[in-house]
Short mmCIF file of C-alpha atoms in Angstrom, two decimals:
data_model
loop_
_atom_site.label_atom_id
_atom_site.label_comp_id
_atom_site.label_asym_id
_atom_site.label_seq_id
_atom_site.Cartn_x
_atom_site.Cartn_y
_atom_site.Cartn_z
CA MET A 298 -13.23 -11.49 -6.02
CA GLY A 299 -13.48 -7.75 -6.19
CA PHE A 300 -16.75 -6.99 -7.98
CA PRO A 301 -20.43 -7.88 -8.37
CA LEU A 302 -20.76 -10.72 -10.86
CA PRO A 303 -23.51 -11.98 -13.18
CA ARG A 304 -25.53 -14.68 -11.38
CA LEU A 305 -25.99 -17.05 -14.28
CA ALA A 306 -22.70 -16.74 -16.13
CA LEU A 307 -20.10 -17.26 -13.40
CA PRO A 308 -18.98 -20.08 -11.12
CA VAL A 309 -19.86 -20.09 -7.45
CA LEU A 310 -17.25 -18.26 -5.39
CA SER A 311 -15.82 -19.64 -2.17
CA ALA A 312 -16.13 -17.58 0.99
CA LEU A 313 -13.21 -15.45 2.03
CA ALA A 314 -11.18 -16.86 4.91
CA LEU A 315 -10.75 -14.67 7.96
CA LEU A 316 -7.69 -12.48 7.64
CA GLN A 317 -5.10 -12.92 10.34
CA GLY A 318 -2.98 -10.08 11.68
CA PRO A 319 -2.20 -8.01 14.73
CA ALA A 320 -5.10 -6.21 16.39
CA LEU A 321 -4.96 -2.48 15.74
CA ALA A 322 -6.69 0.50 17.27
CA LEU A 323 -9.33 1.22 14.66
CA GLU A 324 -11.83 3.68 16.10
CA PRO A 325 -15.39 3.89 14.73
CA LEU A 326 -16.23 7.25 13.19
CA ALA A 327 -19.79 8.06 14.17
CA ASP A 328 -22.17 10.95 13.52
CA PHE A 329 -20.50 12.06 10.29
CA GLY A 330 -23.70 13.16 8.59
CA ASP A 331 -26.97 11.77 7.34
CA ASN A 332 -24.98 9.03 5.57
CA PRO A 333 -27.18 8.49 2.50
CA GLY A 334 -25.07 5.51 1.38
CA ALA A 335 -25.47 3.75 4.75
CA LEU A 336 -21.75 3.04 5.15
CA ASP A 337 -19.60 2.54 8.23
CA ALA A 338 -16.29 4.29 8.88
CA PHE A 339 -13.20 3.78 11.01
CA LEU A 340 -10.16 5.90 11.86
CA TYR A 341 -6.57 5.01 12.60
CA ARG A 342 -4.74 7.75 14.46
CA PRO A 343 -0.97 7.33 15.01
CA ASP A 344 0.48 8.12 18.41
CA GLY A 345 1.80 11.66 18.77
CA LEU A 346 -0.10 12.93 15.76
CA SER A 347 0.58 16.57 14.91
CA ALA A 348 -1.96 18.76 13.15
CA PRO A 349 -2.42 19.55 10.36
CA ALA A 350 -1.85 15.96 9.23
CA PRO A 351 -2.46 14.38 5.83
CA LEU A 352 -5.65 12.35 5.53
CA ILE A 353 -5.54 9.09 3.56
CA VAL A 354 -8.86 7.45 2.68
CA ALA A 355 -8.46 3.70 2.06
CA LEU A 356 -11.23 1.68 0.40
CA HIS A 357 -11.28 -2.11 0.67
CA GLY A 358 -12.35 -4.54 -2.04
CA CYS A 359 -15.29 -6.93 -2.02
CA LEU A 360 -15.29 -9.69 0.61
CA MET A 361 -12.99 -7.51 2.67
CA SER A 362 -13.37 -5.13 5.60
CA ALA A 363 -11.69 -2.03 6.94
CA ALA A 364 -9.84 -4.15 9.50
CA GLY A 365 -8.61 -6.45 6.74
CA PHE A 366 -7.17 -3.61 4.71
CA ASP A 367 -5.16 -1.53 7.18
CA ASP A 368 -2.11 -3.36 8.48
CA GLU A 369 -1.95 -6.06 5.78
CA THR A 370 -1.37 -3.51 3.04
CA GLY A 371 1.28 -1.65 5.05
CA LEU A 372 -1.02 1.35 5.47
CA THR A 373 -0.84 1.62 9.26
CA ALA A 374 2.96 1.50 9.27
CA LEU A 375 2.93 4.14 6.54
CA ALA A 376 0.55 6.31 8.58
CA ASP A 377 2.85 5.98 11.59
CA ASP A 378 5.87 7.06 9.53
CA LEU A 379 4.08 9.96 7.84
CA GLY A 380 2.06 11.14 10.81
CA ALA A 381 -1.08 10.72 8.71
CA VAL A 382 -4.67 9.95 9.67
CA LEU A 383 -6.23 6.90 8.03
CA LEU A 384 -9.93 6.94 7.21
CA LEU A 385 -11.32 3.51 6.30
CA PRO A 386 -14.90 3.45 4.98
CA GLN A 387 -16.60 0.07 5.16
CA GLN A 388 -19.48 -1.37 3.17
CA ARG A 389 -22.43 -3.00 4.90
CA GLU A 390 -23.66 -6.41 3.86
CA ALA A 391 -27.19 -5.02 3.69
CA ASN A 392 -26.06 -2.79 0.80
CA MET A 393 -24.07 -5.40 -1.11
CA GLU A 394 -23.95 -9.05 -0.06
CA ARG A 395 -20.29 -9.36 -1.09
CA GLY A 396 -19.32 -6.12 0.61
CA CYS A 397 -18.51 -4.22 -2.60
CA PHE A 398 -18.74 -0.46 -2.79
CA ARG A 399 -21.43 0.51 -5.28
CA TRP A 400 -19.19 2.31 -7.78
CA HIS A 401 -21.36 1.12 -10.68
CA ASP A 402 -24.70 2.56 -9.54
CA ASP A 403 -25.81 6.07 -10.56
CA ASP A 404 -27.48 6.42 -7.17
CA ASP A 405 -24.07 6.06 -5.50
CA ASN A 406 -21.44 7.36 -7.93
CA GLN A 407 -22.66 10.92 -8.58
CA PRO A 408 -21.62 14.03 -6.60
CA GLY A 409 -23.75 14.40 -3.49
CA GLU A 410 -25.45 11.04 -3.96
CA GLY A 411 -25.43 7.79 -1.98
CA GLU A 412 -22.09 6.25 -1.08
CA SER A 413 -20.15 9.02 -2.80
CA ALA A 414 -21.82 11.56 -0.51
CA SER A 415 -21.33 9.39 2.58
CA ILE A 416 -17.58 9.15 2.01
CA LEU A 417 -17.31 12.91 1.51
CA GLN A 418 -19.19 13.38 4.80
CA MET A 419 -16.66 11.07 6.49
CA ILE A 420 -13.82 13.14 5.06
CA ASP A 421 -15.35 16.37 6.36
CA GLN A 422 -15.85 14.89 9.81
CA ALA A 423 -12.29 13.54 9.94
CA LEU A 424 -10.92 16.92 8.90
CA ALA A 425 -12.89 18.59 11.68
CA SER A 426 -12.30 16.07 14.46
CA GLU A 427 -8.65 15.26 13.73
CA GLY A 428 -7.40 18.64 12.61
CA ALA A 429 -6.27 17.10 9.32
CA ASP A 430 -5.12 19.23 6.41
CA PRO A 431 -7.89 19.84 3.82
CA ALA A 432 -5.21 20.51 1.19
CA ARG A 433 -3.72 17.04 1.72
CA VAL A 434 -6.59 14.60 1.34
CA TYR A 435 -5.85 11.46 -0.68
CA VAL A 436 -7.87 8.38 -1.62
CA MET A 437 -6.77 4.89 -2.61
CA GLY A 438 -8.53 1.58 -3.03
CA LEU A 439 -8.40 -1.96 -4.35
CA SER A 440 -10.78 -3.48 -6.87
CA ALA A 441 -14.30 -2.20 -6.09
CA GLY A 442 -12.54 0.19 -3.68
CA GLY A 443 -10.29 1.24 -6.55
CA ALA A 444 -13.32 1.85 -8.74
CA MET A 445 -14.86 3.91 -5.93
CA SER A 446 -11.59 5.84 -5.65
CA ALA A 447 -12.06 6.75 -9.32
CA VAL A 448 -15.61 7.84 -8.45
CA LEU A 449 -14.35 10.19 -5.74
CA LEU A 450 -11.65 11.62 -8.00
CA ALA A 451 -14.28 12.32 -10.64
CA ASN A 452 -16.93 13.63 -8.22
CA TYR A 453 -14.74 15.83 -6.00
CA PRO A 454 -11.50 16.79 -7.80
CA HIS A 455 -11.47 20.12 -5.95
CA ARG A 456 -11.32 18.29 -2.62
CA LEU A 457 -8.60 15.72 -3.32
CA ALA A 458 -4.87 16.19 -3.77
CA GLY A 459 -4.31 12.70 -5.14
CA GLY A 460 -5.75 9.26 -5.72
CA ALA A 461 -4.67 5.70 -6.42
CA ILE A 462 -6.67 3.09 -8.30
CA ILE A 463 -5.43 -0.48 -7.71
CA ALA A 464 -6.97 -3.12 -10.00
CA GLY A 465 -9.87 -0.74 -10.52
CA LEU A 466 -11.91 0.67 -13.37
CA PRO A 467 -12.46 3.88 -15.31
CA TYR A 468 -15.17 6.19 -14.04
CA GLY A 469 -18.40 5.79 -15.97
CA CYS A 470 -17.55 2.45 -17.60
CA ASN A 471 -20.94 1.00 -16.66
CA ARG A 472 -22.92 2.25 -19.61
CA PRO A 473 -23.83 0.76 -23.00
CA ALA A 474 -21.35 1.02 -25.82
CA GLY A 475 -24.19 2.28 -28.03
CA ILE A 476 -27.91 2.03 -28.66
CA PHE A 477 -27.42 -1.47 -30.10
CA ASP A 478 -25.51 -2.84 -27.10
CA PHE A 479 -28.26 -5.38 -26.39
CA ASN A 480 -26.17 -7.36 -23.89
CA TRP A 481 -25.87 -4.36 -21.58
CA TYR A 482 -29.55 -3.43 -21.81
CA THR A 483 -30.58 -7.05 -21.18
CA LEU A 484 -28.42 -7.32 -18.06
CA HIS A 485 -29.31 -3.84 -16.83
CA TYR A 486 -33.07 -4.36 -16.98
CA ASN A 487 -33.24 -8.11 -16.23
CA ILE A 488 -34.82 -8.50 -12.77
CA PHE A 489 -33.21 -11.95 -12.46
CA ALA A 490 -29.65 -10.75 -13.11
CA GLN A 491 -27.43 -10.13 -10.10
CA ASP A 492 -26.96 -6.53 -9.03
CA GLY A 493 -24.00 -5.23 -11.02
CA ALA A 494 -24.19 -7.78 -13.84
CA ASP A 495 -24.33 -4.96 -16.38
CA ALA A 496 -21.14 -3.50 -14.89
CA SER A 497 -19.38 -6.87 -15.05
CA TYR A 498 -20.18 -6.98 -18.74
CA ALA A 499 -19.42 -3.36 -19.58
CA CYS A 500 -16.28 -2.88 -17.50
CA GLY A 501 -14.27 -6.02 -18.22
CA ILE A 502 -14.72 -7.92 -14.96
CA THR A 503 -13.93 -11.65 -14.52
CA ARG A 504 -12.45 -11.74 -18.04
CA PHE A 505 -15.56 -13.41 -19.39
CA PHE A 506 -15.84 -10.16 -21.29
CA SER A 507 -13.25 -7.73 -22.56
CA ALA A 508 -12.95 -4.23 -21.17
CA THR A 509 -15.00 -1.78 -23.17
CA ASP A 510 -12.56 0.05 -25.45
CA ARG A 511 -13.62 3.70 -25.71
CA ASP A 512 -11.97 6.79 -27.04
CA ALA A 513 -10.04 8.90 -24.55
CA GLU A 514 -12.34 11.84 -25.26
CA ASP A 515 -15.36 9.71 -24.28
CA TRP A 516 -13.70 8.62 -21.05
CA ALA A 517 -12.88 12.22 -20.20
CA SER A 518 -16.42 13.36 -20.95
CA TYR A 519 -17.80 11.02 -18.29
CA VAL A 520 -15.77 12.92 -15.69
CA HIS A 521 -16.41 16.39 -17.07
CA GLU A 522 -20.17 15.85 -17.17
CA VAL A 523 -20.42 15.45 -13.38
CA ILE A 524 -18.41 18.49 -12.25
CA ASP A 525 -19.48 22.12 -12.34
CA ALA A 526 -16.01 23.46 -13.14
CA GLU A 527 -12.52 22.10 -13.54
CA PRO A 528 -10.21 22.46 -10.54
CA GLU A 529 -7.18 24.68 -10.81
CA ASP A 530 -5.04 21.58 -10.30
CA TRP A 531 -6.35 18.08 -10.92
CA PRO A 532 -5.43 15.44 -8.32
CA LEU A 533 -2.34 13.33 -8.92
CA VAL A 534 -3.43 9.89 -10.13
CA SER A 535 -1.58 6.59 -9.57
CA ILE A 536 -2.88 3.53 -11.44
CA TRP A 537 -1.87 -0.07 -10.63
CA GLN A 538 -2.70 -3.30 -12.43
CA GLY A 539 -1.47 -6.88 -12.28
CA LEU A 540 -1.12 -8.39 -15.74
CA GLY A 541 -2.09 -11.82 -14.37
CA ASP A 542 -5.36 -10.50 -12.94
CA GLU A 543 -8.24 -12.88 -13.65
CA THR A 544 -10.90 -10.64 -12.08
CA VAL A 545 -10.31 -7.29 -13.75
CA ASP A 546 -9.25 -7.31 -17.39
CA PRO A 547 -5.72 -5.82 -17.40
CA ALA A 548 -6.74 -3.77 -20.45
CA ASN A 549 -8.41 -1.43 -17.96
CA LEU A 550 -4.95 -0.11 -17.12
CA GLN A 551 -4.79 1.50 -20.55
CA GLU A 552 -8.41 2.69 -20.38
CA LEU A 553 -7.79 4.36 -17.01
CA THR A 554 -4.61 5.95 -18.31
CA GLU A 555 -6.44 7.30 -21.34
CA GLN A 556 -9.26 8.62 -19.17
CA TRP A 557 -7.12 10.56 -16.72
CA THR A 558 -4.56 11.88 -19.20
CA ALA A 559 -7.46 13.18 -21.30
CA VAL A 560 -9.18 14.65 -18.25
CA ILE A 561 -6.02 16.50 -17.21
CA GLY A 562 -5.14 17.38 -20.79
CA ILE A 563 -1.79 15.66 -21.25
CA ASP A 564 -0.42 13.14 -23.74
CA ALA A 565 -1.29 9.47 -23.22
CA LEU A 566 2.19 8.43 -24.35
CA PRO A 567 4.56 7.98 -21.38
CA ASP A 568 7.30 10.56 -20.96
CA ALA A 569 9.50 8.13 -19.04
CA THR A 570 9.52 4.45 -18.14
CA GLU A 571 11.19 2.77 -15.15
CA ARG A 572 11.63 -0.89 -14.21
CA PHE A 573 11.54 -2.33 -10.69
CA GLY A 574 11.88 -6.10 -10.89
CA ARG A 575 8.63 -7.41 -12.34
CA ALA A 576 7.03 -3.95 -12.18
CA THR A 577 7.01 -1.30 -14.92
CA ARG A 578 6.24 2.32 -14.08
CA ASN A 579 5.18 4.81 -16.76
CA LEU A 580 5.19 8.55 -16.05
CA TYR A 581 2.98 11.14 -17.73
CA ARG A 582 3.99 14.81 -17.48
CA ASP A 583 2.25 18.07 -18.16
CA ASP A 584 3.61 20.97 -20.23
CA GLN A 585 5.59 22.21 -17.22
CA GLY A 586 7.35 18.87 -16.87
CA GLU A 587 5.48 17.87 -13.71
CA THR A 588 4.48 14.20 -13.43
CA ARG A 589 0.71 14.19 -13.02
CA ILE A 590 -0.08 10.52 -13.61
CA GLU A 591 1.83 7.30 -13.08
CA SER A 592 0.84 3.77 -14.10
CA TRP A 593 2.27 0.55 -12.69
CA SER A 594 1.95 -2.86 -14.34
CA LEU A 595 3.23 -6.06 -12.72
CA GLU A 596 4.00 -9.12 -14.84
CA GLY A 597 2.01 -12.19 -13.80
CA PHE A 598 0.59 -10.43 -10.75
CA PRO A 599 -2.94 -11.40 -9.61
CA HIS A 600 -5.91 -9.37 -8.38
CA ALA A 601 -4.33 -7.89 -5.26
CA VAL A 602 -2.50 -5.03 -3.56
CA PRO A 603 1.28 -5.45 -4.07
CA VAL A 604 3.31 -5.57 -0.84
CA ASP A 605 6.99 -6.22 -0.20
CA THR A 606 7.27 -8.63 2.73
CA ASP A 607 11.08 -8.69 2.79
CA GLY A 608 11.72 -5.12 1.74
CA THR A 609 14.72 -3.06 2.82
CA PRO A 610 15.11 -1.35 5.23
CA GLU A 611 11.78 -2.70 6.50
CA SER A 612 9.04 -4.94 5.22
CA CYS A 613 5.74 -3.60 3.91
CA GLY A 614 2.59 -5.41 4.98
CA PHE A 615 2.05 -9.14 4.77
CA GLU A 616 0.30 -11.55 2.46
CA ALA A 617 -3.43 -12.17 2.90
CA GLU A 618 -6.43 -12.58 0.62
CA TYR A 619 -6.04 -10.06 -2.24
CA ILE A 620 -2.76 -8.80 -0.75
CA THR A 621 0.26 -10.41 -2.43
CA ASP A 622 4.03 -9.99 -2.36
CA GLY A 623 4.97 -8.29 -5.60
CA GLY A 624 8.45 -7.13 -4.62
CA VAL A 625 7.21 -3.54 -4.49
CA CYS A 626 5.28 -1.75 -1.75
CA ALA A 627 2.34 -0.12 -3.49
CA VAL A 628 1.22 2.10 -0.60
CA ARG A 629 4.71 3.55 -0.06
CA ARG A 630 5.31 4.10 -3.77
CA ILE A 631 1.95 5.85 -3.98
CA ALA A 632 2.78 8.06 -0.99
CA GLN A 633 6.07 8.99 -2.65
CA PHE A 634 4.26 9.93 -5.84
CA TRP A 635 1.85 12.07 -3.87
CA GLY A 636 4.82 13.86 -2.29
CA LEU A 637 4.12 12.57 1.21
CA ALA A 638 7.25 10.42 1.55
CA ASP A 639 10.84 10.43 0.31
#
């Protein structure tokens, strides 16, 4: 599963099996700052890398690791093709037993605080040590990593050229729907509730609860309240959601779309729609006709990163826990949207 869950309301989860795949040269990134979020970090550097290279930050889901998120998703092959540096933050079990990034905690999801600050420190160190291009920094993630990607987009829009949220959540969803939202307050202040139980309730996780339906203006305000000034150009945002997801309520796809179209100031009605097998892609354009946001929905698809194991001309990744063949290669489609690939 991808998120912290209420202790008393949910069934016991089985442990994640070890992911199998070829050993890759992930290099620990050390001494990247005071690391207030107490995270680990790893780099993947393609052979023959030329500076200035794009930097792609990839955030794993719960019960996963950096090493379980690089080759399986097709990211390392993509980095090789693009000549891009991969930065893979990793959660520590001491922070969250299930290895989730703490996207739901105000101590970790505000600019300059906790895990949000640690990841920005990693980015700065990777830019300095690898000669990467500060104008081409991108972030993507699955599940809790997708929710943390939304955190970084909201916290540091001036620093990011694009982001991708895969089976993730809107920024700021972990808050009460109103002063009479007694369920949220009970979970938030109950010392016996599991860490993140309030977020599971408020954000539509595990489908025991529905995603909190809020107005687009409210969603946008959660982003605007944490930045000093709007960037000249907001990052490009790619949103992915399986409609068969039993961990994250698929309704979050619409909530995310409403949040980021409202943040950027464009219409939440798609300007174009495309079909790719079981996948539907909606495009949202600004007044100049530039596509600023895309959303992908996959019929019957579970809580996972879509890969294309028999793709043409080459396959993309391979199936593992929370990485499933969807007939479309998410990481390559995202890179194309960002303008990094043809």
